[in-house]
PDB file of C-alpha atoms in Angstrom:
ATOM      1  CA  UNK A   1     -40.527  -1.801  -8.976  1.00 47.00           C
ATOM      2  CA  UNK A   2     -38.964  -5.348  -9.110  1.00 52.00           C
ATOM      3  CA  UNK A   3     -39.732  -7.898  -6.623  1.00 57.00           C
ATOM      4  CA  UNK A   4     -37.832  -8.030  -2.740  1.00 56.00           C
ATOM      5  CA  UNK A   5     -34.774 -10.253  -2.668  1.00 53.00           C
ATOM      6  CA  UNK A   6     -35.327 -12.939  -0.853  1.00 57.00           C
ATOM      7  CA  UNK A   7     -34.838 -12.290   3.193  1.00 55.00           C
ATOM      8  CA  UNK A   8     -31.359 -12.454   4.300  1.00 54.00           C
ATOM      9  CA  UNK A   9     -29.500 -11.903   0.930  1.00 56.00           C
ATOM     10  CA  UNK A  10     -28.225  -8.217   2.416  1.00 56.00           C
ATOM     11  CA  UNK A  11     -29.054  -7.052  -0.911  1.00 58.00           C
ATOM     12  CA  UNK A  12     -31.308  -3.993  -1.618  1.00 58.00           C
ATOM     13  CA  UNK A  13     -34.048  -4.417  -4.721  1.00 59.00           C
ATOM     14  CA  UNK A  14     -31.638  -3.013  -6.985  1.00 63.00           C
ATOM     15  CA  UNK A  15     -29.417  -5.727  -5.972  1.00 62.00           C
ATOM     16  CA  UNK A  16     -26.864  -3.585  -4.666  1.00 64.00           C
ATOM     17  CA  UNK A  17     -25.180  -4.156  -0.887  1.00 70.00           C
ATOM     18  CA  UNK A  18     -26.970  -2.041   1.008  1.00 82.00           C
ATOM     19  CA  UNK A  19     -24.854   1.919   2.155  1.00 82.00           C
ATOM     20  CA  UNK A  20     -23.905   1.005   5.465  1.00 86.00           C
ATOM     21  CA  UNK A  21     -22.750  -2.444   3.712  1.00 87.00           C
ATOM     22  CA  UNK A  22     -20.705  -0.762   1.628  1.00 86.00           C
ATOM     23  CA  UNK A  23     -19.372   2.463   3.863  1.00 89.00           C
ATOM     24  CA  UNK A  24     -18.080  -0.144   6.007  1.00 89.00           C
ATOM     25  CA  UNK A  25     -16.103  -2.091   3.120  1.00 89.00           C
ATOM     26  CA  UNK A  26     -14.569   1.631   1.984  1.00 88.00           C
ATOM     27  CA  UNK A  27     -13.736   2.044   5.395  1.00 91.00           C
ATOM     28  CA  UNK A  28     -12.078  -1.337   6.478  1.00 92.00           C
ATOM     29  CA  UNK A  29     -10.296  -1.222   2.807  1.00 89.00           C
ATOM     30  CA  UNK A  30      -8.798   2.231   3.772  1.00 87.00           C
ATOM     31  CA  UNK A  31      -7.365   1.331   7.015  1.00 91.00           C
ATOM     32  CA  UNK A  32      -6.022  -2.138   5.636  1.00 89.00           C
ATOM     33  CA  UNK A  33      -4.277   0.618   2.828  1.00 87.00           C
ATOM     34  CA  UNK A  34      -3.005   2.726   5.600  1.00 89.00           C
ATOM     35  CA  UNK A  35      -2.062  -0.062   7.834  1.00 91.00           C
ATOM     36  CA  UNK A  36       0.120  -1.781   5.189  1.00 89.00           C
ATOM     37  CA  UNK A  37       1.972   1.391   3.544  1.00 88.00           C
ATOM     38  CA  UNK A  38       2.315   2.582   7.353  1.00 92.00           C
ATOM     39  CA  UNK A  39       4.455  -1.075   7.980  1.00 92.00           C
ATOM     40  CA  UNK A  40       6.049  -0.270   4.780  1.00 92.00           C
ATOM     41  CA  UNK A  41       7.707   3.144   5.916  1.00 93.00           C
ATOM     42  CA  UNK A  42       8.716   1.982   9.099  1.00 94.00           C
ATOM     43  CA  UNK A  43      10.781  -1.101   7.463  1.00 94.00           C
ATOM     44  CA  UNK A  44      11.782   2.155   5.052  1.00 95.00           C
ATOM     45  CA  UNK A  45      12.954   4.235   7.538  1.00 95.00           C
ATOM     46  CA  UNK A  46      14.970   1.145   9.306  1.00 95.00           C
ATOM     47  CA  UNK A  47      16.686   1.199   5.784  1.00 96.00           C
ATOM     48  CA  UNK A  48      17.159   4.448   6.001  1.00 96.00           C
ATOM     49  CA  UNK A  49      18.520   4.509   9.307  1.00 97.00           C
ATOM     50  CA  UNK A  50      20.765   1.492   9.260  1.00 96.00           C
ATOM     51  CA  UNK A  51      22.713   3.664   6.556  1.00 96.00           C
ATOM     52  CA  UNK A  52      21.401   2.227   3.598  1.00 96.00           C
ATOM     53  CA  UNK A  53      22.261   4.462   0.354  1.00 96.00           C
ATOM     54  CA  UNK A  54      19.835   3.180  -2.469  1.00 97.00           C
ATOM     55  CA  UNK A  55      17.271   3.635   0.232  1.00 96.00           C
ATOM     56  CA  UNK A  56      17.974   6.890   1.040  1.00 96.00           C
ATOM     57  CA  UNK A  57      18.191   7.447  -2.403  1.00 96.00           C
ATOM     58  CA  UNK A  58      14.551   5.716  -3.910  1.00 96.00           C
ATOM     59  CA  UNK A  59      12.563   6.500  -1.446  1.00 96.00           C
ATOM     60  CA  UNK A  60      10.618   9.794  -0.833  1.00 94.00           C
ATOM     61  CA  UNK A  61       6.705   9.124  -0.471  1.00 92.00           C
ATOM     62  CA  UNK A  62       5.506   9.496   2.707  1.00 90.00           C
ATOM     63  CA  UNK A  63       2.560   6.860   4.473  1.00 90.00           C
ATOM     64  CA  UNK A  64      -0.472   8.987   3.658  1.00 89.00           C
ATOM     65  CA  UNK A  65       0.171  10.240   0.062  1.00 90.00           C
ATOM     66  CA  UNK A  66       0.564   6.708  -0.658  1.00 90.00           C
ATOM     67  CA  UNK A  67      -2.390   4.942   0.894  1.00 88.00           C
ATOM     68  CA  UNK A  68      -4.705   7.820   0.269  1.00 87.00           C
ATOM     69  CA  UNK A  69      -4.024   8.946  -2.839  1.00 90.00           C
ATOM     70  CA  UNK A  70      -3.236   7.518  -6.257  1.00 92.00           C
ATOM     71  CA  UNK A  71      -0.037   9.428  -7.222  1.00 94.00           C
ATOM     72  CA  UNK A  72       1.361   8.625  -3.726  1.00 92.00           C
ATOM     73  CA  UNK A  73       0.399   4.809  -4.832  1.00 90.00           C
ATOM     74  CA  UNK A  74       2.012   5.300  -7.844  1.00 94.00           C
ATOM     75  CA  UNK A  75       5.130   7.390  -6.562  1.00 95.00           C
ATOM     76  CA  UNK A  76       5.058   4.391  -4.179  1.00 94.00           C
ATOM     77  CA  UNK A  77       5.331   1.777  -6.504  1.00 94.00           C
ATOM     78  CA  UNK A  78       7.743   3.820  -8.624  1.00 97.00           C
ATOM     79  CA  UNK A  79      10.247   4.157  -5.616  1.00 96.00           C
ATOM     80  CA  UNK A  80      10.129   0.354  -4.966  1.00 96.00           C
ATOM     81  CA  UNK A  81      11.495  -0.223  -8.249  1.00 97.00           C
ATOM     82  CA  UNK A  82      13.897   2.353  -8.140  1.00 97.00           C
ATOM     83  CA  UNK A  83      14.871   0.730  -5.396  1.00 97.00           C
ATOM     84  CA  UNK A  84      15.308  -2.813  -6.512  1.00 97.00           C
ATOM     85  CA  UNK A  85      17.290  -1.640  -9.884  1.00 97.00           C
ATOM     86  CA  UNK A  86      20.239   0.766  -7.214  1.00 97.00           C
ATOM     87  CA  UNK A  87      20.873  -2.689  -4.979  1.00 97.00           C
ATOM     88  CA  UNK A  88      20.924  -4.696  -8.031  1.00 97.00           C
ATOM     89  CA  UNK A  89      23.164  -1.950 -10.046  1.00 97.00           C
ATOM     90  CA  UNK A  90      25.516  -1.881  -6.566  1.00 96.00           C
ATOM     91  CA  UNK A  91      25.529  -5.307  -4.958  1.00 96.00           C
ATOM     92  CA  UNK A  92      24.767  -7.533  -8.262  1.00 96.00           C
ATOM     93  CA  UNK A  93      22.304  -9.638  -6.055  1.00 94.00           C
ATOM     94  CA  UNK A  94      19.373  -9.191  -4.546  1.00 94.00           C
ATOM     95  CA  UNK A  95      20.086 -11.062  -1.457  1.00 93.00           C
ATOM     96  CA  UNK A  96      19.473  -7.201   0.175  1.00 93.00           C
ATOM     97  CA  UNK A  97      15.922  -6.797  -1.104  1.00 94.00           C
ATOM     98  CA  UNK A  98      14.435  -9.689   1.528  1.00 92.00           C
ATOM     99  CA  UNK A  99      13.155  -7.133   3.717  1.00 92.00           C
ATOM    100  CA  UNK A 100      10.322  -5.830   0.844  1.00 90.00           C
ATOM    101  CA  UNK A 101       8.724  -9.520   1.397  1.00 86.00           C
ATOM    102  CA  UNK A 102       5.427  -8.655   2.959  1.00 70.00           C
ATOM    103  CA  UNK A 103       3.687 -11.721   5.009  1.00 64.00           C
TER     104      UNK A 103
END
């Protein structure tokens, strides 16, 4: 068996982070997912809702399937540049795309 880490390191002798370490990264990672894609449909549905046709057009993936899973992801991603290529096919600018800026 190798040696101990040193104390402190939070590493197991395998040199891995230890389960709880790492349970607790999977878990704060999901919720940051959710979080984000969950911001991401409301601005959607604002689209949607302030009568916005290439929105109500591109868009189709709901907040779970896309922070959960990785077709909803990718149907995500898919729909966002959908998206982009309708306002740019009907406005010929992209001044309308500002709202897709995430801080």
């Amino acid at each position: 068996m190798p040696d101990a880490p040193p104390a402190g390191t939070g590493k197991d002798p395998r040199g891995e982070a230890p389960m709880f370490e790492r349970l607790h990264t999977a878990i704060t990672d999901t919720v940051t997912e959710f979080q984000s894609h969950r911001e991401l449909t409301r601005a959607i549905k604002a689209r949607i809702a302030s009568g916005d046709q290439e929105a109500v057009e591109a868009f189709r993936t709901g907040t779970l399937a896309a922070a959960l899973t990785w077709r909803g992801c990718c149907a995500r991603g898919e729909e966002v540049a959908r998206y982009v290529r309708l306002v740019l096919d009907a406005d010929g600018t992209a001044d309308r795309l500002a709202w897709l800026r995430r801080p």
